Coordinates of C-alpha atoms in Angstrom, one line a residue:
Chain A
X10 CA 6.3 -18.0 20.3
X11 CA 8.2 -21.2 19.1
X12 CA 9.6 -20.4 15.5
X13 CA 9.0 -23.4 13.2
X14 CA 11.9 -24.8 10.7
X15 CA 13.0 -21.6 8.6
X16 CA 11.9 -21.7 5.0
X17 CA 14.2 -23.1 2.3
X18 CA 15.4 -20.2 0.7
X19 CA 17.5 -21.9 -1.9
X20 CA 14.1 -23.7 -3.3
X21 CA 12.1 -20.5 -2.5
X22 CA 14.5 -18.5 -4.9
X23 CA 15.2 -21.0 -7.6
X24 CA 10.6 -21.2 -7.8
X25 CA 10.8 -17.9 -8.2
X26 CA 13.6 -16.9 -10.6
X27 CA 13.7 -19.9 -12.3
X28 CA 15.3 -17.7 -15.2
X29 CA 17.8 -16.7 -13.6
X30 CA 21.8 -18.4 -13.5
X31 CA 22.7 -20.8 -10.4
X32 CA 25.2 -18.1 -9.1
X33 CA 22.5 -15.6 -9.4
X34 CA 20.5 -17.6 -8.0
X35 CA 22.4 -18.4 -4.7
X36 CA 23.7 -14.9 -4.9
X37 CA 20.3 -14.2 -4.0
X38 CA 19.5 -17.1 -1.4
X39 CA 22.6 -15.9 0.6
X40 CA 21.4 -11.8 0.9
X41 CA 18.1 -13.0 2.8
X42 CA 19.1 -16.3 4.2
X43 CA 21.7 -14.5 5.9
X44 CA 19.5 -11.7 7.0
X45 CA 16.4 -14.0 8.6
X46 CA 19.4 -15.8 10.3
X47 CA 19.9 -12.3 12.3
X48 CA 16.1 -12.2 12.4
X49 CA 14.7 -15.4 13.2
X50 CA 15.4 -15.8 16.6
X51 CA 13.3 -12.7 17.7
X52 CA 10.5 -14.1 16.9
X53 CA 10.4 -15.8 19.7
X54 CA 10.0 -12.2 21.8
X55 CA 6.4 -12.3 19.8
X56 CA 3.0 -12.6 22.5
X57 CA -0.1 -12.9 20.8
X58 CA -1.3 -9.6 21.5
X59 CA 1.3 -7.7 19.9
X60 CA 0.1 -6.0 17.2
X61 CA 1.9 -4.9 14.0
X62 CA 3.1 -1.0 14.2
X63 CA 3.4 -0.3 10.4
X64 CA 3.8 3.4 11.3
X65 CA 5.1 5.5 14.2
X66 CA 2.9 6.8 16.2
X67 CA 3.6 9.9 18.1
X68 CA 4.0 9.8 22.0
X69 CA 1.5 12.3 22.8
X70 CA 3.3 13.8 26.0
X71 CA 6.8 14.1 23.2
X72 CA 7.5 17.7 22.8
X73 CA 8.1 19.6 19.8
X74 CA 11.2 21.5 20.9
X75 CA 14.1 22.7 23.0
Chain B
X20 CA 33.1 30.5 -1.3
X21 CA 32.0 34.2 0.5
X22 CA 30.1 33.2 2.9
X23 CA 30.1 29.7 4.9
X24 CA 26.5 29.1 6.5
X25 CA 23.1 30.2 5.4
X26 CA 23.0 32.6 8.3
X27 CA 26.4 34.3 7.0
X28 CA 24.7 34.8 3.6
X29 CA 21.0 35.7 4.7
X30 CA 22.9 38.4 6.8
X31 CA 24.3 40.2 3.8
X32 CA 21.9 39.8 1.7
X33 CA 19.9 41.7 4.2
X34 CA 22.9 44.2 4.9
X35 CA 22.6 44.2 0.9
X36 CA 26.7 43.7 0.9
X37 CA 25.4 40.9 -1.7
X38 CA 22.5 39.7 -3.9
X39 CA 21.0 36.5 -4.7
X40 CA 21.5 36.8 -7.9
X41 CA 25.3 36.8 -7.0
X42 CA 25.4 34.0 -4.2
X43 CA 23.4 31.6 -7.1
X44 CA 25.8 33.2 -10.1
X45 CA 28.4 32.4 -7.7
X46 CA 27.0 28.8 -6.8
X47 CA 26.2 27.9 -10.8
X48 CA 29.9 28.6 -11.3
X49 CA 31.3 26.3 -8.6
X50 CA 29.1 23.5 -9.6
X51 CA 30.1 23.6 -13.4
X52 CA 33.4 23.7 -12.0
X53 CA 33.9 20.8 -10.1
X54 CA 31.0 18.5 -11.6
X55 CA 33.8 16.9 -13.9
X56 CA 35.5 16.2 -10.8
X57 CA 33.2 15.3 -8.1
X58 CA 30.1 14.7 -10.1
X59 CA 27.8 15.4 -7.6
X60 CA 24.8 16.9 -9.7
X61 CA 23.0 15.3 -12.3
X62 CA 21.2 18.3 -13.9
X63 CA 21.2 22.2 -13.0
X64 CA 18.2 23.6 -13.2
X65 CA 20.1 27.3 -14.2
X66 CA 17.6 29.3 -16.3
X67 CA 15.4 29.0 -13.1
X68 CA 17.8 29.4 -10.2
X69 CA 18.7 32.4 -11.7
X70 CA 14.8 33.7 -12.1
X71 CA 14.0 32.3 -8.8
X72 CA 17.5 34.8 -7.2
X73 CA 16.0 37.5 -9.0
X74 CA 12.9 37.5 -7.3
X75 CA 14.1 36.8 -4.2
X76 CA 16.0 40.0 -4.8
X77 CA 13.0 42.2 -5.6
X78 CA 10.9 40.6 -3.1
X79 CA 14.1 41.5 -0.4
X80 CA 14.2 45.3 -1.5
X81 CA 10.0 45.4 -1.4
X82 CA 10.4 44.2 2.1
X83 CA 8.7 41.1 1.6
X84 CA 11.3 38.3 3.9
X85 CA 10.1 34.6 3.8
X86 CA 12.9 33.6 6.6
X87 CA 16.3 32.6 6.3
X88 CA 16.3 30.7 3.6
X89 CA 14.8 33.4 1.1
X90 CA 17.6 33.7 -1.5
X91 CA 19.7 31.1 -0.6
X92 CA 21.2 28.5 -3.2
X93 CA 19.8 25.3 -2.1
X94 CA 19.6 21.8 -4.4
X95 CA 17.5 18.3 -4.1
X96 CA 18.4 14.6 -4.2
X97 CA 17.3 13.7 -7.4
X98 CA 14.4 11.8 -5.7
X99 CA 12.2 14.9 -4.9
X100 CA 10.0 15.5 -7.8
X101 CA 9.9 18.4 -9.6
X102 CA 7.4 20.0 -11.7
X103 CA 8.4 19.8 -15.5
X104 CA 11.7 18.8 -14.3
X105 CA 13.4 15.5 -15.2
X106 CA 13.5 13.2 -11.9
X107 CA 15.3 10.0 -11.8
X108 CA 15.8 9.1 -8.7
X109 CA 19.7 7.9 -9.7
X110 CA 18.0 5.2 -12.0
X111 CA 18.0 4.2 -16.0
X112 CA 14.1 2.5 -15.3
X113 CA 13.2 6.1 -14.4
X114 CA 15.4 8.1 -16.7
X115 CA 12.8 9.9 -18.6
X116 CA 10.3 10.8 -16.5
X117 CA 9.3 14.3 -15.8
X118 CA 6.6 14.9 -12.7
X119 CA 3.6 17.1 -13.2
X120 CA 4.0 18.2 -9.5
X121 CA 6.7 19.4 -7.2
X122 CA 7.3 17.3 -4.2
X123 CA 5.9 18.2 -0.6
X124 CA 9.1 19.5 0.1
X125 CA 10.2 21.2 -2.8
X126 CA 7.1 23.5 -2.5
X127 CA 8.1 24.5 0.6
X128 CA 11.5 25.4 -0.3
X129 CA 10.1 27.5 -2.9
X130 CA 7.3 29.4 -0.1
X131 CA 10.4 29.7 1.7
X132 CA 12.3 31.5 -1.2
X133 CA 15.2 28.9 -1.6
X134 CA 16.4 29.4 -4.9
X135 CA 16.6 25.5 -6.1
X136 CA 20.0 25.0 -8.2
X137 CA 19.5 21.5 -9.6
X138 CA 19.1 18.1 -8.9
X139 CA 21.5 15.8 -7.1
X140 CA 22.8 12.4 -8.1
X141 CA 22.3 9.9 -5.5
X142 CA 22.9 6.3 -5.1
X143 CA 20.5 4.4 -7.6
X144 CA 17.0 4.5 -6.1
X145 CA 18.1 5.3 -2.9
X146 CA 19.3 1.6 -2.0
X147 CA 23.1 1.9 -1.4
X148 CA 25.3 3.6 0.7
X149 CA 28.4 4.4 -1.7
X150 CA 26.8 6.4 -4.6
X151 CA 28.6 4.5 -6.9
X152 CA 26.1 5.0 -9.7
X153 CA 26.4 2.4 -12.8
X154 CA 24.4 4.8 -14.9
X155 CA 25.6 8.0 -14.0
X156 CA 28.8 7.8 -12.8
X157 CA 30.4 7.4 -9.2
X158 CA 30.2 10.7 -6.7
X159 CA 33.2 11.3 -5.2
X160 CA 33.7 12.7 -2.0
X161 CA 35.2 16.7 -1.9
X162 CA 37.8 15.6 0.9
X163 CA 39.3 12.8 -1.4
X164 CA 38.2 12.2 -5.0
X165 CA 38.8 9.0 -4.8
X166 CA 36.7 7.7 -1.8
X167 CA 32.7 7.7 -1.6
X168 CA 30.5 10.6 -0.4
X169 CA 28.4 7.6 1.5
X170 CA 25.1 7.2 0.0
X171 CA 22.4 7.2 -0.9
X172 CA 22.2 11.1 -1.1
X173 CA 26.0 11.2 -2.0
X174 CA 25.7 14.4 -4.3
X175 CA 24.0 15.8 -1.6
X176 CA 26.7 15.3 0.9
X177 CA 29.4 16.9 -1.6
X178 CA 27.8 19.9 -2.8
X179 CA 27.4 21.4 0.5
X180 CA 31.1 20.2 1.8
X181 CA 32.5 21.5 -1.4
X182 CA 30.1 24.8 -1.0
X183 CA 28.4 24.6 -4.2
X184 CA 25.4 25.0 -2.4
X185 CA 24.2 26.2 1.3
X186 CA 22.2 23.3 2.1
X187 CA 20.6 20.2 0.6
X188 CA 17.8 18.2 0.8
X189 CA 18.5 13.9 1.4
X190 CA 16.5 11.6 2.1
X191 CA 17.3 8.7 5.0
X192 CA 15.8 5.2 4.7
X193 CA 19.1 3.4 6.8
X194 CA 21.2 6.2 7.3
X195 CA 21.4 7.9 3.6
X196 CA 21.7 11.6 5.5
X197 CA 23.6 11.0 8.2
X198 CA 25.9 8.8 6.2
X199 CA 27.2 11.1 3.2
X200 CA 27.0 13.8 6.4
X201 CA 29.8 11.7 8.6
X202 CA 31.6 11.0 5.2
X203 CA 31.4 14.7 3.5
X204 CA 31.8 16.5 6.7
X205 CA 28.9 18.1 7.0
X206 CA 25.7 18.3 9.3
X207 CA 22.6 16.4 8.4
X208 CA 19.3 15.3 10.1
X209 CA 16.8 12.5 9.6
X210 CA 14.1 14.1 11.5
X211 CA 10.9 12.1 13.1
X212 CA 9.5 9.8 10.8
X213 CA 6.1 11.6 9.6
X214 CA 7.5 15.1 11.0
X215 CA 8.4 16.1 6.9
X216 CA 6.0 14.8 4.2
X217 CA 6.8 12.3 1.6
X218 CA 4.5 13.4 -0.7
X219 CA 6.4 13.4 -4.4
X220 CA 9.3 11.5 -3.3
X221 CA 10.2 8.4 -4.9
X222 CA 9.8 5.6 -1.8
X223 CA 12.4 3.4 -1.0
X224 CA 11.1 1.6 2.5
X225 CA 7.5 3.1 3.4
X226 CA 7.8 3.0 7.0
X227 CA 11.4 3.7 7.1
X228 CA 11.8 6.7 4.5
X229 CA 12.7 9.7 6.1
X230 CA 13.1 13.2 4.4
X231 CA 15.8 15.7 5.8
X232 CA 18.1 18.4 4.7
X233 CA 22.4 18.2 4.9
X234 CA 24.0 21.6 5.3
X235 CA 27.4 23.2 7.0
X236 CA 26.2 23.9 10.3
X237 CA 23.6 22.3 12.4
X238 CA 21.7 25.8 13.0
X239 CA 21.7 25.4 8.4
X240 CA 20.0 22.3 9.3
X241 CA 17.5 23.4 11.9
X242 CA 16.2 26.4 9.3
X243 CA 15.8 23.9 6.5
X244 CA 14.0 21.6 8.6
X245 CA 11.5 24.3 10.0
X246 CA 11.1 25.6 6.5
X247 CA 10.2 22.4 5.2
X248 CA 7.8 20.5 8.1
X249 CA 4.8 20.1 8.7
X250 CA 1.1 18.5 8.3
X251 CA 0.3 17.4 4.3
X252 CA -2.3 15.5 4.1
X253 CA -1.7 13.7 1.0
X254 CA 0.9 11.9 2.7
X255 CA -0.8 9.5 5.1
X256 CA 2.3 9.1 7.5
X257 CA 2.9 12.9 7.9
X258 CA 2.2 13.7 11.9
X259 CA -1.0 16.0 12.0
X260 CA 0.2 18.0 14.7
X261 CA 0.8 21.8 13.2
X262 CA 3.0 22.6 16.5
X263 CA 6.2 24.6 14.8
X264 CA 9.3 23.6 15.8
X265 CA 11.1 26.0 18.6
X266 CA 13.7 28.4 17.5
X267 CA 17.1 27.9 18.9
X268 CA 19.0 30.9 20.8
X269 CA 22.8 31.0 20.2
X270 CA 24.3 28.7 22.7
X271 CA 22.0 26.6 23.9
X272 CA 21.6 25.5 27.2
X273 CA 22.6 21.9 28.3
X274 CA 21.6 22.4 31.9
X275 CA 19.3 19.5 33.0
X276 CA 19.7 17.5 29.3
X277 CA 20.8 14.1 30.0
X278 CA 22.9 12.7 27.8
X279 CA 22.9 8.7 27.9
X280 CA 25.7 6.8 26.2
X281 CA 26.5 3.1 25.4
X282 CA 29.5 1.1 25.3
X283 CA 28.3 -1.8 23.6
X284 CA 26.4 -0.6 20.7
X285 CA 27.9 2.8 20.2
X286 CA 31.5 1.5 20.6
X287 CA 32.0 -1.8 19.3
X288 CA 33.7 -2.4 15.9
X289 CA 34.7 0.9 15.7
X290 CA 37.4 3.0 14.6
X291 CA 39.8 3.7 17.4
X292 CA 39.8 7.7 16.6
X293 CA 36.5 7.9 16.2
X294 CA 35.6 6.1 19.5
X295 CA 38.5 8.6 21.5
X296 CA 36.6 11.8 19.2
X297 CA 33.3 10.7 21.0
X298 CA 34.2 10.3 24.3
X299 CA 35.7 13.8 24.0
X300 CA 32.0 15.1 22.8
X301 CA 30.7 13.0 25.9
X302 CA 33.3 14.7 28.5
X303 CA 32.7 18.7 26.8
X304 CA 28.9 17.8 26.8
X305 CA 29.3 17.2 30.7
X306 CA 31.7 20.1 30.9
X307 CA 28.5 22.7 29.4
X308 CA 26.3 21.0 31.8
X309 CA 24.5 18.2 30.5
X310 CA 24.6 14.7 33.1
X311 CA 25.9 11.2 31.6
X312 CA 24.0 8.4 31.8
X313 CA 25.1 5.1 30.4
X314 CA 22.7 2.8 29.1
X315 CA 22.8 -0.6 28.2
X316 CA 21.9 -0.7 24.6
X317 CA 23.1 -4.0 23.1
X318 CA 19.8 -4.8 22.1
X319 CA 19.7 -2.1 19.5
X320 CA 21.6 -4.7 17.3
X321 CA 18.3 -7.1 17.3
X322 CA 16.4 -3.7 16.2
X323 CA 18.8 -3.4 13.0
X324 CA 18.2 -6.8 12.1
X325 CA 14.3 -6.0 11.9
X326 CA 15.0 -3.2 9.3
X327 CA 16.8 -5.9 7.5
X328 CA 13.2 -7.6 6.8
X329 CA 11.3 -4.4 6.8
X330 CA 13.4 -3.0 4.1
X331 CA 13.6 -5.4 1.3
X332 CA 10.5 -6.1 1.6
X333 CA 8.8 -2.4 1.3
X334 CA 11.7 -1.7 -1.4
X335 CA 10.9 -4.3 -3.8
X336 CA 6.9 -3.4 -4.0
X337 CA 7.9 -0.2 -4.5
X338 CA 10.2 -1.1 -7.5
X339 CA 8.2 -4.2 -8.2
X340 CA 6.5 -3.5 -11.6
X341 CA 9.8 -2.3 -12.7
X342 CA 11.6 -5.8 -12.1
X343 CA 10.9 -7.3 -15.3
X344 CA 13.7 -4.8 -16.7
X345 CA 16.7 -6.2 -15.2
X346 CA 19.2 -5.6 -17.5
X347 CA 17.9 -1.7 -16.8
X348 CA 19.1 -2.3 -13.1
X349 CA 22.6 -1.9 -11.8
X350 CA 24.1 -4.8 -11.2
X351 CA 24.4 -4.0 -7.3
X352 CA 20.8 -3.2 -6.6
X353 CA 19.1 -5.5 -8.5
X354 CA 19.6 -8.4 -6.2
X355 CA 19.0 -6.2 -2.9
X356 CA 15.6 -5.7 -4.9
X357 CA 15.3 -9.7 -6.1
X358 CA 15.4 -10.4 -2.2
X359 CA 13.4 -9.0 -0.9
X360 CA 10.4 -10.4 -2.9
X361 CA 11.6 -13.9 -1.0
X362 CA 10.7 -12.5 2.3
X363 CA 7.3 -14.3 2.8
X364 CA 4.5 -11.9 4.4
X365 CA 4.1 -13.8 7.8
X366 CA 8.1 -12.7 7.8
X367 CA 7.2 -9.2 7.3
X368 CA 4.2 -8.9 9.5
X369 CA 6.7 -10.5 12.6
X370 CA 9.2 -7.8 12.2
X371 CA 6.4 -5.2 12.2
X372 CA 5.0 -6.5 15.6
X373 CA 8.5 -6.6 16.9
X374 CA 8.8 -3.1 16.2
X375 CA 6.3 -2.0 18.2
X376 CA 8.1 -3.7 20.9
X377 CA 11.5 -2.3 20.6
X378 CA 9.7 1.2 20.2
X379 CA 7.9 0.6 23.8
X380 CA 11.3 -1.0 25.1
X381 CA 13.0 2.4 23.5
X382 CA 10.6 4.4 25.4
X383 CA 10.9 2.5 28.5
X384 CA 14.5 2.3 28.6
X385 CA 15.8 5.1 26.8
X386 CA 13.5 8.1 26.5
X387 CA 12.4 7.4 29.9
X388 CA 16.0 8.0 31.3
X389 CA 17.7 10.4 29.3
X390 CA 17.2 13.6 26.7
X391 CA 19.5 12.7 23.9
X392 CA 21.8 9.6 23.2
X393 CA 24.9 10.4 21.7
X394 CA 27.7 8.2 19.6
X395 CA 29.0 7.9 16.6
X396 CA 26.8 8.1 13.2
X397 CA 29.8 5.6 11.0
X398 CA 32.6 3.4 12.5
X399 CA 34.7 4.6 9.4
X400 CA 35.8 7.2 8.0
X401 CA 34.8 7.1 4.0
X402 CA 36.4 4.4 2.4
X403 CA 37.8 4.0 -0.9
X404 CA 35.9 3.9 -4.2
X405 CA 35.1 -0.2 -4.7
X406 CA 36.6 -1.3 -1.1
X407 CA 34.0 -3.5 0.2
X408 CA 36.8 -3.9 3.8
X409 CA 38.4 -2.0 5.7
X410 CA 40.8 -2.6 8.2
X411 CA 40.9 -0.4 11.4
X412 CA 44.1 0.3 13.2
X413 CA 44.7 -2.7 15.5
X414 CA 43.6 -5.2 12.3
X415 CA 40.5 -5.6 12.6
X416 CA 38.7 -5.4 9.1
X417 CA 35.1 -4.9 8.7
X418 CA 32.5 -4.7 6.1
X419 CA 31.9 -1.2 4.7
X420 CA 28.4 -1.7 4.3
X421 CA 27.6 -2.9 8.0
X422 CA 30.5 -0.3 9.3
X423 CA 28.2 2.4 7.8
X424 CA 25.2 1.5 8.3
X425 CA 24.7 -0.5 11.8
X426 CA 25.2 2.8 14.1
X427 CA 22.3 4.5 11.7
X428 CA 19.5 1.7 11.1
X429 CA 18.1 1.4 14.6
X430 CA 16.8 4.6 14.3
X431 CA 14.7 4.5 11.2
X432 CA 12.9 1.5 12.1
X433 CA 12.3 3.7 15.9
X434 CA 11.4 6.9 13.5
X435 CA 13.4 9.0 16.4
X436 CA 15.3 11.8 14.8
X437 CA 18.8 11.0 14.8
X438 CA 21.1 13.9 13.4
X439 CA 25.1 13.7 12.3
X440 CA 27.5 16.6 12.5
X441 CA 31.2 16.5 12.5
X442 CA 33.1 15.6 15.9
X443 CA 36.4 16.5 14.4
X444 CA 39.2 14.7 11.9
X445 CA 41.0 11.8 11.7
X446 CA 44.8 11.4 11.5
X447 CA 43.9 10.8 7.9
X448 CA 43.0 14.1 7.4
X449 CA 39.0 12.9 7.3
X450 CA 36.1 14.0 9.3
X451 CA 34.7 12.2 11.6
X452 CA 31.3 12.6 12.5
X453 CA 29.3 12.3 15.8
X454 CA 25.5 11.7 16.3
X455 CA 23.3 12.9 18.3
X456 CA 19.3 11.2 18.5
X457 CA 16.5 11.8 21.1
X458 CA 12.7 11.1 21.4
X459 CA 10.1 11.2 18.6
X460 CA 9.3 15.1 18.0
X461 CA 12.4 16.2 19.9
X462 CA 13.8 17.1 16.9
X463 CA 15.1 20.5 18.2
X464 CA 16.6 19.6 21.0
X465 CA 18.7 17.5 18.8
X466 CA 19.2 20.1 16.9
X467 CA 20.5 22.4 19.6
X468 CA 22.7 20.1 21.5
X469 CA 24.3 19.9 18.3
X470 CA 24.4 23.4 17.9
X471 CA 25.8 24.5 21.2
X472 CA 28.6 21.7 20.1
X473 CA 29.4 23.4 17.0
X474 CA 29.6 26.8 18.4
X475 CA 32.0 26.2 21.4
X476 CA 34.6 24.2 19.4
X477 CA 34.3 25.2 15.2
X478 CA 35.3 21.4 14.2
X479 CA 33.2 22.3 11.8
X480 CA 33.9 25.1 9.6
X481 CA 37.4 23.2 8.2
X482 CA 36.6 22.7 4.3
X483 CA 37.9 20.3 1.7
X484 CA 40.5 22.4 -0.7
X485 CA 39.1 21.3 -4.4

């Protein structure tokens, strides 16, 4: 899966913490932006049929011991 | 300190060469003692350790043994709830609040007959590594006052290395066991995710919490851990299956384990020491039997970088409603907290998919080929109190964030149990700590390897002096 142009994070965090100073502001922009950075590119690993896994699911044939 | 491990103490108690009421008399003292020092509770519950030893004692004469841990000092990160107790989770936006109910886990200690000393301070809501608390103080670690315990269940980490307590109970959501366990010295274990409820536990990351005990010895760890698992259904993650975990004999057996290592994930950016400490572990695992199988591993990077998106995300809804008090927040978390409400779903959703991925590709590639992997849990030995670098011998400086965190993360967004126990010390007179992690539900053969470890070479019954 292609990934498309990555968000603008400075604009996304200045919408929503409009209150807040510039150097807070960027502060913030520079934890995640530097974080999807990392991120982005495995998107591309992504097939359609792959579902979310929001929990871990046991293997059945693990084993509970020694 | 009388008796180092809980399977010392259990044994006199039972040899009645001492009470409960003396090994939690005895534990009350040596937490007063050093809390203006090392800081590592945040309330003793005293008045009800010492009815709970008294019990324990009657119960002990009438005959009537709940296990191993059935008189034995224990405490709880301060993110457990507990009943009519004050619960704070290391936070001023939760301060005052004092649960109706005890968590999943702190009812089981008490079926078990733990006597509960207090609650532990911790880094604030769980989202740190260095326990530096702005509203409670900074934990300091038993080995050197002035460097961090890790985090986030710091206090945790230094009352059992300075033996205030026998064991105590953490919670791991990107490394905060096995982190405060490489720093403190002492043996922890995020089990399988689901394997211990999280019922009446503050939540940090949903799908990445993990609730596990720290204690002196790995065996400590393995009685805690069977004490306290199990099916709850009113936590909708817990694993249904009521299969008990196995008990361990005394030197375990490593014949036919496969041990599987990796050079590039396990070994890169790290401490020179630490590196040399576990390749010895990988050569005396060989020695006692088990086979070496390198593995090609790299791609565990790519899974930390999930748990970067996974994390903020989950942490901020948790704390969400609490975000309009920001001048309630430390100064450090809040923006961890701020991000993550900019990670837009679809973001969220990817790294979720991905995961299921890097879990079949861990199956295929890991658990299909070996038992256990083994490495090392940090890449540094504890820093300093406020570094943010470190430089390793050679000059190379790294983060102390990523240094004690990127060896742990992988395996909470995998849910494998991954468990830390000290390899042996630094010429800096710190421990070092290795890790050992295997398949979903293969918690005790973690657990034993680990055992059979500490029992041929005692690296880790060395103490800090305090």
């Amino acid at each position: 899966m292609a990934s498309p142009t990555a968000p603008d994070w400075g604009k996304l965090t200045a919408g929503l913490y409009p209150h807040l100073s510039a150097a807070e502001q960027e502060a913030l922009r520079k934890i995640w932006s530097g974080n999807y950075d990392k991120f982005a590119p495995l998107k591309a690993k992504i097939t359609a049929s792959l579902d979310p896994d929001f929990r871990v699911d046991p293997d059945p044939a693990s084993e509970k011991g020694a | 300190m009388a008796f180092f491990s809980i399977d010392d103490a259990a044994q006199a108690l039972r040899a009645k060469k001492v009470s409960s009421l003396e090994l939690t008399q005895e534990s009350l003292a040596l937490s007063k003692k050093l809390q203006p020092k090392l800081n590592a509770f945040l309330l003793l519950t005293e008045e009800s350790a010492l009815a709970s030893a008294r019990q324990a004692d009657s119960e002990l004469a009438a005959g009537k043994d709940r296990g191993p841990l059935h008189g034995i000092p224990i405490a709880v990160k301060d993110l457990f709830f507990t009943k009519g107790v004050k619960t704070t989770a290391g936070s001023k936006i939760l301060a005052d609040f004092v649960p109706d109910h005890d968590a999943a886990v702190v009812e089981k200690l008490h079926a078990a007959g733990a006597v509960l000393t207090g609650k532990l301070g911790m880094h604030e809501l769980a989202f740190g590594i260095t326990s530096n608390n702005a509203h409670y103080g900074a934990i300091r670690n038993a080995w050197d006052p002035t460097r961090i315990p890790g985090g986030s269940s710091g206090g945790s980490g230094v009352a059992v290395s300075a033996g205030m307590v026998f064991a105590a109970m953490g919670s791991d959501t990107g490394g905060s066991i096995r982190i405060p366990a490489s720093y403190c010295g002492t043996a922890g274990i995020k089990p399988t995710y689901g394997l211990v409820s999280r019922h009446g536990s503050f939540p940090l990351g949903f799908t990445l919490d993990h609730m596990g005990p720290l204690a002196r010895t790995s065996r400590d760890c393995a009685h805690v851990l069977q004490a306290i698992a199990g099916p709850d259904s009113r936590d909708p993650y817990c694993a249904t299956s009521s299969t008990p975990m196995a008990s361990i004999p005394s030197k375990p057996s490593l014949e036919g384990i496969r041990i599987g290592y990796s050079e590039k994930f396990f070994f890169d950016n790290v401490d020179p020491e630490i590196r040399q400490s576990t390749e010895a572990a990988l050569r005396a695992f060989h020695e006692w039997g088990a086979t070496l199988v390198p593995l090609e591993l790299g791609w565990l990077d790519e899974v930390v970088a999930l748990s970067h998106v996974i994390l903020p995300a989950e942490a901020a809804s948790a704390v969400e409603s609490h975000l309009h008090r920001r001048a309630d927040f430390g100064p450090e978390v809040l923006p961890l907290f701020e991000a993550g409400r900019l990670i837009p779903a679809v973001e969220y959703i990817q790294a979720q998919r991905l995961r299921r991925l890097y879990r079949q590709r861990a199956k295929t590639e890991i658990w299909n080929q070996v038992d256990l992997l083994l490495g090392p849990s940090t890449a540094i030995t504890a820093p300093k109190i406020g570094e943010s670098t470190v430089t390793l011998a050679g000059g190379l400086t790294v983060e102390v964030r990523a240094a004690s965190t990127r060896l742990v993360r992988a395996f909470n967004v995998l849910g494998t149990p991954a468990h830390s126990f000290v390899g042996g010390f630094h010429s800096n007179g710190l421990p070092m700590s290795l890790q050992l992690i295997g398949a979903p539900f293969a918690d005790s053969k973690v657990l034993a390897a680990a055992i059979r470890f500490e029992e041929e070479l005692n690296l880790h019954r060395r103490m800090p002096t305090v």
